[in-house]
Coordinates of C-alpha atoms in Angstrom, one line a residue:
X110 CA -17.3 -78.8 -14.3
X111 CA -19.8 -76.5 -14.0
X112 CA -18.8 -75.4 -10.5
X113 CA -15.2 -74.2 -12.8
X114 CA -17.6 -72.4 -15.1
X115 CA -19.3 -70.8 -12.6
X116 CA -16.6 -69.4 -11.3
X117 CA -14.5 -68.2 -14.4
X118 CA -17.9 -66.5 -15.2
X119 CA -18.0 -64.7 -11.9
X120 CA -14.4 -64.0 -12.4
X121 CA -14.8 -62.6 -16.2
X122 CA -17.9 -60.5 -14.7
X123 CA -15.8 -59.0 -11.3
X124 CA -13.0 -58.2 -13.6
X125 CA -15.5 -56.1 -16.0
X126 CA -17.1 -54.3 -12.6
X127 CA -13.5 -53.3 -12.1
X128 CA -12.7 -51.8 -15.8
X129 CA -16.1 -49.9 -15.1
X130 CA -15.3 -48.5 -12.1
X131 CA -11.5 -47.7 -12.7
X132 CA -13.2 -45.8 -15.7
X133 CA -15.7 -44.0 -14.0
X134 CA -13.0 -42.8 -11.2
X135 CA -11.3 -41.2 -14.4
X136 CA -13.7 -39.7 -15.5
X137 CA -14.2 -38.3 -12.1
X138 CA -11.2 -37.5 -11.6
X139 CA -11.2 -35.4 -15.4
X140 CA -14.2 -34.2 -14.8
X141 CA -13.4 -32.9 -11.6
X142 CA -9.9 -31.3 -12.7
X143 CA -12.2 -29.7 -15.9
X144 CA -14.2 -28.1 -13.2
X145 CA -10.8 -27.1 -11.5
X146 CA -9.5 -25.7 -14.5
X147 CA -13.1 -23.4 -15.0
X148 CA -12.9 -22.2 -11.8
X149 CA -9.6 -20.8 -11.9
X150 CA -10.2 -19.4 -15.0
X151 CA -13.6 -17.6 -13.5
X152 CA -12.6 -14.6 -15.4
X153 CA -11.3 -15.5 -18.3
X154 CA -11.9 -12.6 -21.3
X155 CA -12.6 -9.8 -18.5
X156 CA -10.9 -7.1 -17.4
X157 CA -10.0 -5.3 -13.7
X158 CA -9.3 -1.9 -13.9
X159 CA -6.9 -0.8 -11.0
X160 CA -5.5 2.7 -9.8
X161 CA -2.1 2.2 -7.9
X162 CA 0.6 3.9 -6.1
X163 CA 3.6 2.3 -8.0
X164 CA 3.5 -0.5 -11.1
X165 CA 5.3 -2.2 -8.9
X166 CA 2.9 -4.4 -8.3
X167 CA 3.0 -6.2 -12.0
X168 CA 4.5 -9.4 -10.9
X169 CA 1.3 -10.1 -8.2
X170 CA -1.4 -8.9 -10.4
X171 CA 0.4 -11.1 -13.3
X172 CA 0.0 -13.9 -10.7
X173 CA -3.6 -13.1 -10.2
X174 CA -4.3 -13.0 -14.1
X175 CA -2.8 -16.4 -14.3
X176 CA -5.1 -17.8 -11.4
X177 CA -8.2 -16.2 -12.5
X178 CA -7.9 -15.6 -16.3
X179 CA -8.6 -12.0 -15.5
X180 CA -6.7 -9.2 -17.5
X181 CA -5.4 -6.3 -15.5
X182 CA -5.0 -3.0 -16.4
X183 CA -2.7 -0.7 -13.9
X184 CA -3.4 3.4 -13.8
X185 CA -0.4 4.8 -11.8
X186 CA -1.7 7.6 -10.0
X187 CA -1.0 9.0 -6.2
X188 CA -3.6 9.3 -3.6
X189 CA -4.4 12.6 -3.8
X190 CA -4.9 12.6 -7.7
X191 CA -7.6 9.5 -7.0
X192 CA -9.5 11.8 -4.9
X193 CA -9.4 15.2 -7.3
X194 CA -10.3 12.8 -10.0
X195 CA -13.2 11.1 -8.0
X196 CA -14.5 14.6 -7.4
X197 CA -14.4 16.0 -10.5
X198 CA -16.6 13.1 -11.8
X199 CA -18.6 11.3 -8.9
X200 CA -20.9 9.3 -11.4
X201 CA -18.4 7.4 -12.8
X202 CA -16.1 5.0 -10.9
X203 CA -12.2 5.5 -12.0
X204 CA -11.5 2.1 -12.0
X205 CA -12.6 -1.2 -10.2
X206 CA -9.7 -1.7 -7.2
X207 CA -8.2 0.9 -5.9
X208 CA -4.4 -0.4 -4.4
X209 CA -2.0 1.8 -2.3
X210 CA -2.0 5.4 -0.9
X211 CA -3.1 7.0 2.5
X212 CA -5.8 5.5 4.4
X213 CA -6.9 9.2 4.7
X214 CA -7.7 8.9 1.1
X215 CA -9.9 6.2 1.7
X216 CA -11.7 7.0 4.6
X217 CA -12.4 10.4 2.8
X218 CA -13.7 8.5 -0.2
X219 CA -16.0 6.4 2.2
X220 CA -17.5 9.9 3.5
X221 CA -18.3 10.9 -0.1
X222 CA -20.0 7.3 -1.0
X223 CA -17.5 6.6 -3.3
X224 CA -16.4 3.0 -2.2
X225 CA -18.2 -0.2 -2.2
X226 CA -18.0 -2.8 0.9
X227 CA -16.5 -5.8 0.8
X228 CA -15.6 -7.8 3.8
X229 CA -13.5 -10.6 2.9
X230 CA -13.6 -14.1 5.0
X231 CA -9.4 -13.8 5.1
X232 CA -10.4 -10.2 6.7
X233 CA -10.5 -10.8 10.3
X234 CA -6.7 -11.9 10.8
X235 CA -6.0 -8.2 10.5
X236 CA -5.7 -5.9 13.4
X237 CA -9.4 -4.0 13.7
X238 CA -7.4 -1.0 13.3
X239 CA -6.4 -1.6 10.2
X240 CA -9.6 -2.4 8.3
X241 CA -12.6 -0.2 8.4
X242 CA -15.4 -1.6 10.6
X243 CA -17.7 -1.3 7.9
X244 CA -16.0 -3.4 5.6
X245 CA -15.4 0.0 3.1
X246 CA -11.2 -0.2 3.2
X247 CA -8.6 -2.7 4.6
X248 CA -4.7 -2.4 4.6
X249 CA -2.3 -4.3 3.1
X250 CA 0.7 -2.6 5.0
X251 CA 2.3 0.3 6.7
X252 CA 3.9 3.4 5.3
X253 CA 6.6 4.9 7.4
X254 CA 7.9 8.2 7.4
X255 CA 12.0 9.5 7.5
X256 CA 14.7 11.4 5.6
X257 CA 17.2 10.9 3.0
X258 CA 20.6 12.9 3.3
X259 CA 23.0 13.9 0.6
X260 CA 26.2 14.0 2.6
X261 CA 28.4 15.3 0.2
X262 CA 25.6 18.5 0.0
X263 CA 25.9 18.6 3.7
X264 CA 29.6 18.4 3.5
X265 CA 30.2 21.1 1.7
X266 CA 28.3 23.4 3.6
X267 CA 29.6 22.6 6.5
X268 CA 26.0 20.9 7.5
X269 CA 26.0 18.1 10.5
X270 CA 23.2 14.9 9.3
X271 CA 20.4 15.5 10.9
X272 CA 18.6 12.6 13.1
X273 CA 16.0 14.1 14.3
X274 CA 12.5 16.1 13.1
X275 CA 13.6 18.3 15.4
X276 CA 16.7 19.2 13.9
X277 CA 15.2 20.0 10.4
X278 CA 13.5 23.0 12.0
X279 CA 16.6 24.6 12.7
X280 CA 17.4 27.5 10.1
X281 CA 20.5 26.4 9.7
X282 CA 19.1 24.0 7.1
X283 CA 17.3 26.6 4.9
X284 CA 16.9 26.0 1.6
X285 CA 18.4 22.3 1.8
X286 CA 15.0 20.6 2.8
X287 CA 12.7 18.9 -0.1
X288 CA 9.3 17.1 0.9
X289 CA 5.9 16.7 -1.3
X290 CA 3.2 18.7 -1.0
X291 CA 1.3 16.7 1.2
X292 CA -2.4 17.5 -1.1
X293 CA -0.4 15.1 -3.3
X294 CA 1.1 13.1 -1.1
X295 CA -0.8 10.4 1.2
X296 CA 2.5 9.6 3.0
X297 CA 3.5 13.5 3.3
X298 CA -0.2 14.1 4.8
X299 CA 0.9 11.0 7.0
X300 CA 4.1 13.0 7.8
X301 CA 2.4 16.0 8.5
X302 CA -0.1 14.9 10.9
X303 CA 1.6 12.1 12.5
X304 CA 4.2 15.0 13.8
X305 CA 0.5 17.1 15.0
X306 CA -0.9 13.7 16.7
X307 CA 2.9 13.8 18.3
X308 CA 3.3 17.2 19.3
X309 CA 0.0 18.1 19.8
X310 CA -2.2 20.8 17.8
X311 CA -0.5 24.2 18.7
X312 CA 2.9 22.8 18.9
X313 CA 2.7 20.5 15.6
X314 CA 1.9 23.5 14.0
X315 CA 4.4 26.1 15.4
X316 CA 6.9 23.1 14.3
X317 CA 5.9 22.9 10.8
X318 CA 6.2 26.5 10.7
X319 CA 9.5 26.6 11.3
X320 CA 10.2 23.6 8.3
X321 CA 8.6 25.8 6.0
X322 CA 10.8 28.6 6.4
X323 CA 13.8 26.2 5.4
X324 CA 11.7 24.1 2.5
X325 CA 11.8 26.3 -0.7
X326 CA 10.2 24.3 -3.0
X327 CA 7.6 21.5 -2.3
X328 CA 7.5 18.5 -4.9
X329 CA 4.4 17.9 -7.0
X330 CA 5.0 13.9 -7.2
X331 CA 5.5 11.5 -4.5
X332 CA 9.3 10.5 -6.0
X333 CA 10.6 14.2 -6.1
X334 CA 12.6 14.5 -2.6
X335 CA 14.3 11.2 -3.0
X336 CA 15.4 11.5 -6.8
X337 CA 16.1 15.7 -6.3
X338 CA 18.5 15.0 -3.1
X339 CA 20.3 11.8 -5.2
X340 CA 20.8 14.6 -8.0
X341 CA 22.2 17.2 -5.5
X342 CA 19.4 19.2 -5.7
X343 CA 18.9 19.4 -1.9
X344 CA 20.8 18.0 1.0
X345 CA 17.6 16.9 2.8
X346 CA 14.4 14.8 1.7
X347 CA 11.4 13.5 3.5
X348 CA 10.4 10.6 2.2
X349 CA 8.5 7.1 2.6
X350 CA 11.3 4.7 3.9
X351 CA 11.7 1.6 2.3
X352 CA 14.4 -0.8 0.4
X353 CA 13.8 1.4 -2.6
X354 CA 15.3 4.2 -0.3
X355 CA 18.0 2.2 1.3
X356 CA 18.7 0.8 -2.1
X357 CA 18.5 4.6 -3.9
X358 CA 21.0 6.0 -0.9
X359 CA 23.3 2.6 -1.8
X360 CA 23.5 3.9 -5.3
X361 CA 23.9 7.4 -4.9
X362 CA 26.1 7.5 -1.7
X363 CA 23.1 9.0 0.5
X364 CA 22.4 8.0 3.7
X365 CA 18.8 6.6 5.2
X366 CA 17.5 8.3 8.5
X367 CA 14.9 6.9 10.7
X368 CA 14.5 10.0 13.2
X369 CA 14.8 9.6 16.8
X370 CA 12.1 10.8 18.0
X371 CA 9.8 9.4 16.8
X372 CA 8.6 7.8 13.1
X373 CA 5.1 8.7 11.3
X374 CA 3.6 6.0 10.2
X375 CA -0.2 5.5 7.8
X376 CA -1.9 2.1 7.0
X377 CA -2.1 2.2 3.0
X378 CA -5.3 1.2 1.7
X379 CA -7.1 -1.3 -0.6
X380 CA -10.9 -0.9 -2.1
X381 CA -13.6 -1.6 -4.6
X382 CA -14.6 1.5 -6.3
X383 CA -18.5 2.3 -5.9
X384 CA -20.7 0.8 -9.2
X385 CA -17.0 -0.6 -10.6
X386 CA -18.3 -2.8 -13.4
X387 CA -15.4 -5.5 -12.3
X388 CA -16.8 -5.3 -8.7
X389 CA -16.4 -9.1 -8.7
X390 CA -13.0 -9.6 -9.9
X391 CA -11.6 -6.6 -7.4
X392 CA -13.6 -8.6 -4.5
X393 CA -11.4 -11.9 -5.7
X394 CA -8.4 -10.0 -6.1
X395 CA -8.8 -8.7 -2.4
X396 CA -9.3 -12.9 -1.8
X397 CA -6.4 -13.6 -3.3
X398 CA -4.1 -11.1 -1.6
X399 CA -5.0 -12.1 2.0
X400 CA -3.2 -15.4 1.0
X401 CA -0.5 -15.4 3.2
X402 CA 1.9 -16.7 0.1
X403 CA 0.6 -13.7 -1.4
X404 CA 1.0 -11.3 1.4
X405 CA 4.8 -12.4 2.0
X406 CA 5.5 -11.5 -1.8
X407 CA 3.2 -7.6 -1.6
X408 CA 6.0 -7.4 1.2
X409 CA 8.5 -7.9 -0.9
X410 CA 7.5 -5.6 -3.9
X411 CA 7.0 -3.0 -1.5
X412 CA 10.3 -3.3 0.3
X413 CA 9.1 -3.3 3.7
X414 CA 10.3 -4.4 6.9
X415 CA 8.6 -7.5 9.1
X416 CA 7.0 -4.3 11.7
X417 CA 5.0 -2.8 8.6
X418 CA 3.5 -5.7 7.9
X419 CA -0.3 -6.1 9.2
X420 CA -0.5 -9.6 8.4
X421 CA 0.4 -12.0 11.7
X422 CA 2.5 -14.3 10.5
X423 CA 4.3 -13.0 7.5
X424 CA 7.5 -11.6 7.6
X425 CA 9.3 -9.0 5.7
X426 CA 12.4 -7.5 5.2
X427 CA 14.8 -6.4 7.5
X428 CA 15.8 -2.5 7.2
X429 CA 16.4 -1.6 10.6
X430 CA 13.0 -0.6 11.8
X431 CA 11.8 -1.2 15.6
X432 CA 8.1 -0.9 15.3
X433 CA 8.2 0.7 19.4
X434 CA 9.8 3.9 17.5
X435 CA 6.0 5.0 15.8
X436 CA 4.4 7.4 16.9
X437 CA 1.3 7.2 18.8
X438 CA -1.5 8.5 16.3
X439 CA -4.7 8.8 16.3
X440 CA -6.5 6.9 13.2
X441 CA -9.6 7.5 13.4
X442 CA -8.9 11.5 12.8
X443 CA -6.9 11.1 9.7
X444 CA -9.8 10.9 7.5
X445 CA -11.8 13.9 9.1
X446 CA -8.9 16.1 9.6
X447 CA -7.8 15.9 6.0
X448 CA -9.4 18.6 4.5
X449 CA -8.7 21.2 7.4
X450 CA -4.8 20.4 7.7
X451 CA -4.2 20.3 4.0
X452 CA -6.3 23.8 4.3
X453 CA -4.1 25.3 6.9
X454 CA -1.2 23.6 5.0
X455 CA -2.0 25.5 2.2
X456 CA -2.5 29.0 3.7
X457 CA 1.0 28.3 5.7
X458 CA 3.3 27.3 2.8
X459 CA 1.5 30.3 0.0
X460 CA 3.0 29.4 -3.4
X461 CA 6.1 27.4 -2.9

């Protein structure tokens, strides 16, 4: 008898170990999904001020909010404009991330101490030539340069579409040929010296020469060529090819032209802005777009093909582009060259 008692008593006291237990699992478990839930929500109540190309970008930065907590506030400005604006006021950073434009931009900005490094751990599955070695600037894809062609314009003037770079020197296209001025531009200054790197010094320039004396008027934002040659404007526009275009010449009966010989091509950067106050949040951003989840979707709000994405691994659209057709351009030039090409661009072209 007291064997049975024995034994319901170690019973009554395993089954109590096991209530215990179960409940401190839970509260594990809930304590362990509260600590979750704070670290996704790391920056909850603050805000990341960020200069981009396009607000195209909403639906990943939304995405990042959600994650983090973080607000995001989005500045659309061009390349250029970040770099006039960073002059004018050197003391004061513009913004905490800076997202899109020219790597010339950037590595200009990293010459005037206006970035801050950051080298992600995500970092190193991109191509060295593609991130700055110092840890300033990294890419998050490729720009590519072509044309757009209004063929009823062309048509009517009795005007063959042009394939080629070559064939938009010929005067037979004066006054049909729009493109930005590339001082405003990142992917016109990508244009501009990709065709120099191509040609070489003295014949890039006697070839631009010749566009200018067909380009009339030279636009003073980034959208300019495509919208004025879907208006009729012009019959020509040089322009930054992606599913925008192809979707823009779909709507307005243009047509998209990769030129034969050869396509310009510029990484487009990604920074943190020197002394940003939201220095931390722009580092986690930077984090968070490395994903490769998150990479596959920047692909897809920029519209670009699988061979302008820097990523290995992540695929893109499918536009037609064969990655062996860029030209061979020297990177590490872009930056230093700016200034003098955009000067000699500016005596060349006068007041157009």
């Amino acid at each position: 008898m007291k064997a049975i008692k024995k034994i319901g008593l170690l019973a009554v006291f395993l089954m109590a170990l096991l209530v215990v237990t179960a409940c401190g699992n839970s509260d594990s478990k809930d304590s362990n999904k509260s600590n979750d839930t704070k670290s996704s929500q790391q920056f909850k109540g603050q805000t990341m001020n960020v200069v981009a190309t396009s607000d195209a970008y909403q639906p990943l930065f939304d995405k990042f909010s959600k994650k983090t907590g973080a607000k995001v506030k989005v500045l659309s400005m061009s390349s250029g404009e970040v770099l006039a604006r960073m002059k004018a006021d050197k003391s004061k950073p513009m913004a905490d991330l800076w997202f899109g434009g020219g790597l010339d931009a950037f590595m200009q900005a990293k010459t005037d101490g206006q970035l801050e490094k950051y080298q992600s751990s995500s970092v190193k599955k991109i191509d060295s030539q593609y991130r700055d070695k110092d840890g300033y600037w990294l890419s998050k894809g490729l720009t590519v340069g072509g044309f757009v062609v209004n063929k009823k314009v062309l048509k009517e003037k009795n005007l063959p579409v042009p394939k080629t770079w070559a064939d938009l020197a010929d005067s037979k296209y004066k006054g049909e040929i729009i493109m930005s001025d590339p001082a405003v531009s990142g992917t016109m200054y990508a244009i501009v010296k990709g065709i120099i790197d191509q040609k070489g010094e003295k014949a890039g320039w006697e070839y631009w020469n010749k566009v200018n004396d067909n380009i009339s008027f030279y636009g003073k934002r980034g959208k300019d060529p495509q919208e004025k040659t879907a208006s009729g404007e012009f019959g020509i526009g040089i322009i930054p090819v992606d599913k925008m275009a192809f979707d823009s010449a779909k709507q307005n009966n243009l047509t998209v032209v990769y030129p034969k010989d050869g396509i310009p091509w510029v990484p487009e950067g990604v920074a943190v802005f020197k002394n940003a106050p939201g220095k931390k949040i722009a580092e986690a951003f930077i984090d968070f777009m490395l994903e490769p989840k998150n990479m596959k979707e920047l692909a897809k709000l920029d519209g670009k093909d699988t061979d302008q994405i820097i990523m290995p691994g992540v695929k893109g659209l499918d536009l037609g582009l064969n990655k062996k057709d860029l030209i061979k351009e020297n990177l590490s030039t872009f930056g230093s060259d700016r200034k003098a090409v955009l000067n000699k661009w500016s005596d060349m072209v006068g007041d157009k």
